[in-house]
Coordinates of C-alpha atoms in Angstrom, one line a residue:
Chain A
X1 CA 0.0 0.0 0.0
X2 CA 1.4 3.4 -1.0
X3 CA 2.4 6.0 1.5
X4 CA 0.4 9.2 1.7
X5 CA 2.2 12.5 1.7
X6 CA 1.2 14.8 4.6
X7 CA 2.1 18.4 5.3
X8 CA 1.1 20.4 8.3
X9 CA 2.4 23.0 10.7
X10 CA 3.8 21.4 13.9
X11 CA 4.6 23.8 16.8
X12 CA 5.4 26.6 14.4
X13 CA 7.4 24.8 11.8
X14 CA 6.3 23.1 8.6
X15 CA 6.7 19.4 8.5
X16 CA 6.3 17.0 5.5
X17 CA 6.0 13.2 6.1
X18 CA 4.6 10.1 4.5
X19 CA 2.0 8.1 6.5
X20 CA 0.3 4.8 6.0
X21 CA -3.5 5.0 5.4
X22 CA -5.3 5.0 8.7
X23 CA -2.3 6.2 10.8
X24 CA -3.4 8.2 13.7
X25 CA -1.9 11.6 14.6
X26 CA -0.3 10.3 17.8
X27 CA 1.7 7.7 15.9
X28 CA 2.6 10.3 13.2
X29 CA 3.8 12.7 15.9
X30 CA 5.8 10.2 18.0
X31 CA 7.2 7.8 15.4
X32 CA 7.5 10.0 12.3
X33 CA 8.3 13.4 13.7
X34 CA 9.9 12.4 16.9
X35 CA 7.7 14.5 19.2
X36 CA 7.3 12.2 22.2
X37 CA 5.4 14.7 24.3
X38 CA 1.9 13.4 23.5
X39 CA 1.6 10.1 25.3
X40 CA -0.2 6.9 24.4
X41 CA -2.7 6.0 27.1
X42 CA -5.8 4.1 26.2
X43 CA -6.1 4.5 22.4
X44 CA -9.9 4.8 23.0
X45 CA -10.4 8.5 23.8
X46 CA -10.9 7.8 27.4
X47 CA -7.7 9.2 29.1
X48 CA -6.7 12.4 27.4
X49 CA -3.0 12.0 27.7
X50 CA -2.6 12.2 23.9
X51 CA -4.3 15.6 23.8
X52 CA -3.0 18.2 21.3
X53 CA -4.4 21.4 19.9
X54 CA -5.5 21.4 16.2
X55 CA -6.1 24.9 15.0
X56 CA -6.3 25.9 18.6
X57 CA -8.9 23.4 19.5
X58 CA -8.4 20.5 21.9
X59 CA -8.3 17.1 20.2
X60 CA -7.3 13.6 21.0
X61 CA -4.4 12.7 18.7
X62 CA -5.0 8.9 19.1
X63 CA -8.5 9.3 17.5
X64 CA -7.4 11.8 14.8
X65 CA -6.7 10.4 11.4
X66 CA -3.3 11.9 10.5
X67 CA -4.4 12.9 7.0
X68 CA -7.1 15.2 8.5
X69 CA -4.5 17.6 9.8
X70 CA -3.1 18.4 6.3
X71 CA -2.5 22.2 6.1
X72 CA -3.5 22.7 9.7
X73 CA -1.8 23.9 12.9
X74 CA -0.9 21.2 15.4
X75 CA 0.4 22.2 18.8
X76 CA 1.9 19.8 21.4
X77 CA 3.6 20.2 24.7
X78 CA 6.9 20.3 22.9
X79 CA 6.0 23.7 21.5
X80 CA 4.7 25.1 24.7
X81 CA 7.9 26.5 26.2
X82 CA 8.7 30.1 25.3
X83 CA 12.3 30.1 24.2
X84 CA 14.5 29.0 27.1
X85 CA 11.7 29.7 29.6
X86 CA 8.8 27.5 30.7
X87 CA 5.3 28.5 29.7
X88 CA 3.5 30.0 32.7
X89 CA 1.4 26.9 32.9
X90 CA 4.4 24.6 33.0
X91 CA 5.9 26.8 35.7
X92 CA 2.7 26.7 37.7
X93 CA 2.5 22.9 37.4
X94 CA 6.1 22.7 38.8
X95 CA 5.5 25.2 41.6
X96 CA 2.2 23.5 42.7
X97 CA 3.6 19.9 42.6
X98 CA 1.0 19.1 39.9
X99 CA 2.9 16.3 38.4
X100 CA 3.8 13.0 40.2
X101 CA 4.5 10.4 37.6
X102 CA 3.9 12.9 34.9
X103 CA 2.3 10.7 32.4
X104 CA -1.0 12.7 32.2
X105 CA 0.9 16.0 32.4
X106 CA 1.2 16.7 28.6
X107 CA -2.5 16.2 28.1
X108 CA -3.4 18.1 31.2
X109 CA -1.2 21.1 30.0
X110 CA -2.8 21.1 26.6
X111 CA -6.3 21.0 28.0
X112 CA -5.3 23.8 30.4
X113 CA -3.8 25.8 27.5
X114 CA -7.0 25.3 25.4
X115 CA -9.0 26.7 28.4
X116 CA -6.8 29.7 29.2
X117 CA -6.4 30.7 25.5
X118 CA -10.2 30.9 25.3
X119 CA -10.9 32.0 28.9
X120 CA -8.0 33.7 30.7
X121 CA -9.8 33.9 34.0
X122 CA -11.7 30.7 34.5
X123 CA -13.6 29.7 37.6
X124 CA -12.6 26.6 39.5
X125 CA -15.6 24.8 38.0
X126 CA -14.5 25.8 34.5
X127 CA -11.1 24.4 35.2
X128 CA -12.6 21.1 36.5
X129 CA -14.7 21.0 33.3
X130 CA -11.8 21.7 31.1
X131 CA -9.7 18.8 32.4
X132 CA -12.6 16.4 32.7
X133 CA -11.5 14.4 29.7
X134 CA -8.0 13.9 31.2
X135 CA -7.4 11.1 33.7
X136 CA -4.8 11.3 36.4
X137 CA -4.2 8.3 38.5
X138 CA -1.5 9.4 40.9
X139 CA -1.0 13.2 41.4
X140 CA -4.7 13.7 42.3
X141 CA -6.7 16.5 40.7
X142 CA -6.4 19.2 43.3
X143 CA -2.8 20.2 42.7
X144 CA -3.5 20.3 39.0
X145 CA -6.6 22.5 39.4
X146 CA -4.7 24.8 41.7
X147 CA -1.8 25.0 39.2
X148 CA -4.1 26.0 36.4
X149 CA -5.8 28.6 38.6
X150 CA -2.4 29.9 39.7
X151 CA -1.3 30.3 36.1
X152 CA -4.5 32.1 35.3
X153 CA -3.9 34.4 38.3
X154 CA -0.4 35.0 37.2
X155 CA -1.7 36.2 33.8
X156 CA -3.9 38.7 35.5
X157 CA -1.2 40.1 37.7
X158 CA 1.4 40.2 34.9
Chain B
X1 CA -2.8 -2.7 9.5
X2 CA -2.9 0.1 6.9
X3 CA -6.3 0.9 5.5
X4 CA -7.3 2.8 2.4
X5 CA -8.6 6.2 3.0
X6 CA -11.0 7.6 0.4
X7 CA -12.0 11.3 0.7
X8 CA -14.9 12.6 -1.4
X9 CA -16.1 16.1 -2.0
X10 CA -19.8 15.2 -1.8
X11 CA -21.8 13.1 0.6
X12 CA -23.4 11.4 -2.3
X13 CA -20.1 10.1 -3.6
X14 CA -19.1 9.0 -0.1
X15 CA -22.5 7.2 0.3
X16 CA -21.9 5.4 -3.0
X17 CA -18.4 4.2 -1.8
X18 CA -19.9 3.0 1.5
X19 CA -22.7 1.0 -0.1
X20 CA -20.4 -0.7 -2.6
X21 CA -17.8 -1.9 0.0
X22 CA -18.8 -4.0 3.0
X23 CA -15.4 -3.4 4.6
X24 CA -15.7 0.4 4.4
X25 CA -16.6 2.6 7.4
X26 CA -17.4 6.2 7.4
X27 CA -15.1 8.4 9.4
X28 CA -16.9 11.4 11.0
X29 CA -15.2 12.7 14.2
X30 CA -13.1 9.6 14.6
X31 CA -14.2 8.6 18.1
X32 CA -15.7 5.3 17.0
X33 CA -13.8 4.4 13.8
X34 CA -10.3 5.4 14.9
X35 CA -10.9 3.7 18.2
X36 CA -11.8 0.5 16.3
X37 CA -8.7 0.8 14.2
X38 CA -6.6 1.4 17.3
X39 CA -8.1 -1.8 18.7
X40 CA -7.0 -3.7 15.6
X41 CA -10.5 -4.2 14.0
X42 CA -9.5 -6.0 10.8
X43 CA -13.1 -5.8 9.5
X44 CA -12.3 -2.3 8.3
X45 CA -10.1 -2.1 5.2
X46 CA -11.4 1.2 3.8
X47 CA -12.2 4.5 5.6
X48 CA -14.5 6.8 3.7
X49 CA -14.6 10.6 4.4
X50 CA -16.6 13.4 2.9
X51 CA -15.8 17.1 2.9
X52 CA -19.4 18.1 2.1
X53 CA -20.3 21.3 3.9
X54 CA -23.9 20.2 4.1
X55 CA -22.8 17.6 6.7
X56 CA -21.8 20.3 9.1
X57 CA -24.7 22.7 8.5
X58 CA -27.0 23.7 11.4
X59 CA -30.5 25.0 10.7
X60 CA -31.8 25.9 14.1
X61 CA -33.8 29.1 13.6
X62 CA -37.3 27.6 13.0
X63 CA -39.6 25.3 15.0
X64 CA -38.1 22.3 13.3
X65 CA -34.3 22.1 13.5
X66 CA -31.9 20.2 11.2
X67 CA -28.4 19.3 12.1
X68 CA -25.9 17.9 9.7
X69 CA -24.5 14.5 10.8
X70 CA -21.0 16.0 11.1
X71 CA -22.0 18.6 13.6
X72 CA -20.0 18.2 16.7
X73 CA -21.2 18.4 20.3
X74 CA -19.0 21.5 20.8
X75 CA -20.9 23.2 18.0
X76 CA -24.3 22.2 19.5
X77 CA -23.1 23.8 22.8
X78 CA -22.0 27.0 20.9
X79 CA -25.4 27.4 19.3
X80 CA -27.8 29.5 21.5
X81 CA -30.8 28.3 19.5
X82 CA -30.1 24.7 20.4
X83 CA -30.3 25.3 24.2
X84 CA -32.6 22.4 24.7
X85 CA -29.9 20.1 23.4
X86 CA -27.1 21.6 25.6
X87 CA -27.6 19.2 28.5
X88 CA -27.3 16.0 26.3
X89 CA -24.3 17.5 24.5
X90 CA -22.6 18.6 27.7
X91 CA -23.0 15.1 29.2
X92 CA -20.8 13.5 26.6
X93 CA -17.0 13.1 27.2
X94 CA -14.6 15.8 28.0
X95 CA -13.9 18.9 25.9
X96 CA -11.7 17.0 23.4
X97 CA -14.4 14.4 22.7
X98 CA -17.0 17.1 22.3
X99 CA -14.8 18.9 19.8
X100 CA -14.5 15.7 17.8
X101 CA -17.6 13.6 18.3
X102 CA -20.5 14.1 15.9
X103 CA -24.2 13.7 16.3
X104 CA -24.3 11.3 13.3
X105 CA -21.6 9.1 14.9
X106 CA -23.5 9.1 18.2
X107 CA -26.3 7.2 16.5
X108 CA -23.9 4.3 16.1
X109 CA -22.3 4.5 19.6
X110 CA -22.9 1.3 21.5
X111 CA -23.6 1.1 25.3
X112 CA -22.6 2.8 27.5
X113 CA -22.4 5.6 25.0
X114 CA -24.9 7.2 22.6
X115 CA -26.4 9.6 25.1
X116 CA -27.2 12.3 22.6
X117 CA -29.2 9.8 20.6
X118 CA -31.4 9.2 23.7
X119 CA -32.4 12.9 23.6
X120 CA -33.1 12.7 19.8
X121 CA -35.2 9.5 20.3
X122 CA -37.4 11.3 22.9
X123 CA -37.8 14.1 20.4
X124 CA -39.0 11.8 17.6
X125 CA -36.1 12.8 15.4
X126 CA -35.9 11.9 11.7
X127 CA -32.7 10.6 10.3
X128 CA -31.8 11.4 6.6
X129 CA -29.7 8.6 5.1
X130 CA -28.1 8.0 1.8
X131 CA -27.0 4.7 0.3
X132 CA -27.1 2.6 -2.8
X133 CA -30.9 3.1 -2.8
X134 CA -30.6 6.9 -2.9
X135 CA -31.6 9.2 -0.1
X136 CA -34.5 8.8 2.3
X137 CA -35.8 9.8 5.7
X138 CA -36.3 7.3 8.4
X139 CA -37.7 7.6 11.9
X140 CA -35.0 7.4 14.5
X141 CA -36.6 4.5 16.3
X142 CA -36.7 2.4 13.1
X143 CA -33.2 3.5 12.4
X144 CA -31.9 2.3 15.7
X145 CA -33.7 -1.0 15.5
X146 CA -31.9 -1.7 12.2
X147 CA -28.6 0.0 13.3
X148 CA -26.5 -3.1 12.9
X149 CA -27.6 -3.3 9.3
X150 CA -26.9 0.4 8.5
X151 CA -23.2 -0.2 7.6
X152 CA -23.6 0.6 4.0
X153 CA -25.5 3.8 4.5
X154 CA -24.4 7.3 5.3
X155 CA -26.3 9.5 7.7
X156 CA -26.7 13.0 6.2
X157 CA -28.6 14.9 8.8
X158 CA -30.9 14.6 11.8
X159 CA -34.0 16.7 12.3
X160 CA -36.5 17.1 15.1
X161 CA -39.1 19.5 16.4
X162 CA -38.1 22.1 18.9
X163 CA -39.8 21.5 22.3
X164 CA -42.6 24.0 23.0
X165 CA -41.0 25.0 26.3
X166 CA -38.0 24.3 28.6
X167 CA -40.3 22.2 30.8
X168 CA -41.4 20.1 27.9
X169 CA -38.0 18.4 27.4
X170 CA -36.0 16.9 30.2
X171 CA -32.7 14.9 30.2
X172 CA -30.7 13.1 32.8
X173 CA -27.6 11.0 32.5
X174 CA -26.6 8.8 35.4
X175 CA -22.8 8.3 35.5
X176 CA -20.4 7.2 38.1
X177 CA -17.7 9.6 37.0
X178 CA -19.0 13.1 36.4
X179 CA -19.1 14.8 34.0
X180 CA -17.5 12.5 31.5
X181 CA -18.2 8.9 32.5
X182 CA -20.1 6.3 30.5
X183 CA -23.7 6.0 31.1
X184 CA -25.2 3.8 33.9
X185 CA -28.5 4.8 32.5
X186 CA -29.6 7.8 30.4
X187 CA -33.2 9.2 30.3
X188 CA -34.9 11.8 28.2
X189 CA -38.5 12.9 28.3
X190 CA -40.5 15.0 25.9
X191 CA -43.8 16.0 27.5
X192 CA -45.9 18.3 25.2
X193 CA -48.8 19.7 27.2
X194 CA -52.2 20.4 25.6
X195 CA -55.0 21.8 27.7
X196 CA -53.1 20.9 30.9
X197 CA -52.7 17.3 29.9
X198 CA -49.8 15.5 28.3
X199 CA -50.3 14.8 24.6
X200 CA -47.7 12.8 22.8
X201 CA -45.4 11.7 25.7
X202 CA -42.1 10.3 24.7
X203 CA -39.7 8.7 27.2
X204 CA -36.3 7.4 25.9
X205 CA -33.8 5.3 27.7
X206 CA -30.1 4.6 27.1
X207 CA -28.2 1.6 28.5
X208 CA -31.5 -0.2 29.2
X209 CA -31.4 -2.4 26.0
X210 CA -28.9 -3.2 23.2
X211 CA -29.8 0.2 21.6
X212 CA -31.6 3.2 22.9
X213 CA -35.3 2.4 23.4
X214 CA -38.6 4.1 24.1
X215 CA -40.3 3.3 27.4
X216 CA -43.7 2.8 26.0
X217 CA -45.4 1.6 29.2
X218 CA -44.2 4.7 30.9
X219 CA -45.4 6.8 28.0
X220 CA -48.9 5.2 28.2
X221 CA -49.0 6.0 31.9
X222 CA -48.4 9.7 31.2
X223 CA -50.6 10.1 28.1
X224 CA -53.6 12.2 28.5
X225 CA -52.9 12.9 32.1
X226 CA -51.6 15.9 34.1
X227 CA -48.2 15.5 35.5
X228 CA -49.2 15.0 39.1
X229 CA -47.7 12.7 41.7
X230 CA -50.0 9.7 40.9
X231 CA -49.2 9.9 37.2
X232 CA -45.5 10.2 37.9
X233 CA -45.6 7.2 40.2
X234 CA -47.4 5.1 37.6
X235 CA -44.9 6.1 34.9
X236 CA -42.0 5.3 37.2
X237 CA -43.3 1.9 38.1
X238 CA -43.7 1.1 34.4
X239 CA -40.2 2.2 33.5
X240 CA -38.7 -1.2 33.3
X241 CA -41.3 -2.8 31.1
X242 CA -39.8 -3.8 27.8
X243 CA -36.2 -3.2 28.9
X244 CA -33.3 -5.6 28.6
X245 CA -30.2 -4.0 30.2
X246 CA -26.9 -5.8 30.3
X247 CA -24.2 -6.1 32.9
X248 CA -21.0 -4.0 32.4
X249 CA -18.3 -2.5 34.5
X250 CA -20.5 0.6 35.2
X251 CA -23.5 -1.4 36.6
X252 CA -25.3 -4.7 36.6
X253 CA -28.6 -5.3 34.7
X254 CA -30.2 -5.7 38.1
X255 CA -29.0 -2.3 39.3
X256 CA -30.1 -0.6 36.1
X257 CA -33.6 -2.1 36.5
X258 CA -33.7 -1.0 40.2
X259 CA -32.8 2.6 39.5
X260 CA -34.5 3.5 36.3
X261 CA -37.8 4.1 37.9
X262 CA -36.2 6.2 40.6
X263 CA -34.5 8.4 38.1
X264 CA -37.6 8.7 35.9
X265 CA -39.6 9.8 38.9
X266 CA -37.0 12.4 39.7
X267 CA -36.8 13.6 36.1
X268 CA -40.6 13.9 35.8
X269 CA -40.8 15.6 39.2
X270 CA -38.2 18.2 38.3
X271 CA -35.9 17.1 41.1
X272 CA -32.1 17.5 40.7

């Protein structure tokens, strides 16, 4: 079966790859581009650890057919840091001990970024709703919620 | 295993490709088909897509609304005119799933999913489908009963009548993990009132049978009556009639039968 050419913008740079038919975006990112920040969790859309932004909208890369991102903007955790500095959300996660094993963290951060990009000053309930598709099995949700609220607060005071 | 992906400009072409290939599946938002591919479903060798804008069109201004099959739950939530469908849309998945999942795909979602379809069933929706036979409209109940045989057809749109008032349409999803968990049971009720009495009651249940079903005995208990305590009690006690829930990790069939009447009573009483 012939390979399919695919071009899209990945964290601010253009990429061109060849994918097999039916390849999901998570596999394309990890195995063909080498961006290991989106994680494979359940492969069923249940855990959220593969979350990425496509044209600024939160999507599950494991359930996204790679071909469908042709010509679109894909953002992952790998593109989140701002030059040598951590993104305020990453800083807040570190400061608030919001990562224990860290496996859910890339997806949590992308879900949080999707929220704050749209709503810079969310309520606690809005934060809970925003990460409701992302499962954490060790950190516990409270430090994550507090980190996102802290990052939002930081934006206000900045 | 690699599959062949066929992308068409029109829904008609996609429907033709689906009807001529038993191993083809239509890819909408991806939450069902990509999941199946990730699980190694070898029955799918072709994935069919359509970039037809009609599939994502929303016509919500009049008394009868029409939603393209490719409309996502996030778009339903963004549409003020679709307020009566916000509770069912919000009850599905997390934000990423709502950004991806479509109302057309939800018609095919097996238990414990398919919550939006429960709402559409209570609203007597009509499903427009296209296949080798051309296009036609089919009642949602008939569609669901033949769901397993719909593989060769493409859902184009779903339409239903807007409830006359906020009170006339009610929805409740019982999940262990809120707000995104799979359904233990899902209930929707459409209760049009005429002259103080219910006329045309529709009660739909999810996770109480292999597909979403109508609770006809409960509907009969409500029909022609006012929504008082005695009527509600009669409907609640009839809620299990005709149901055949199954056991899964979220709840046993016994548990589902035990609670469906309780939650129907709460739904009809307006209790939280």
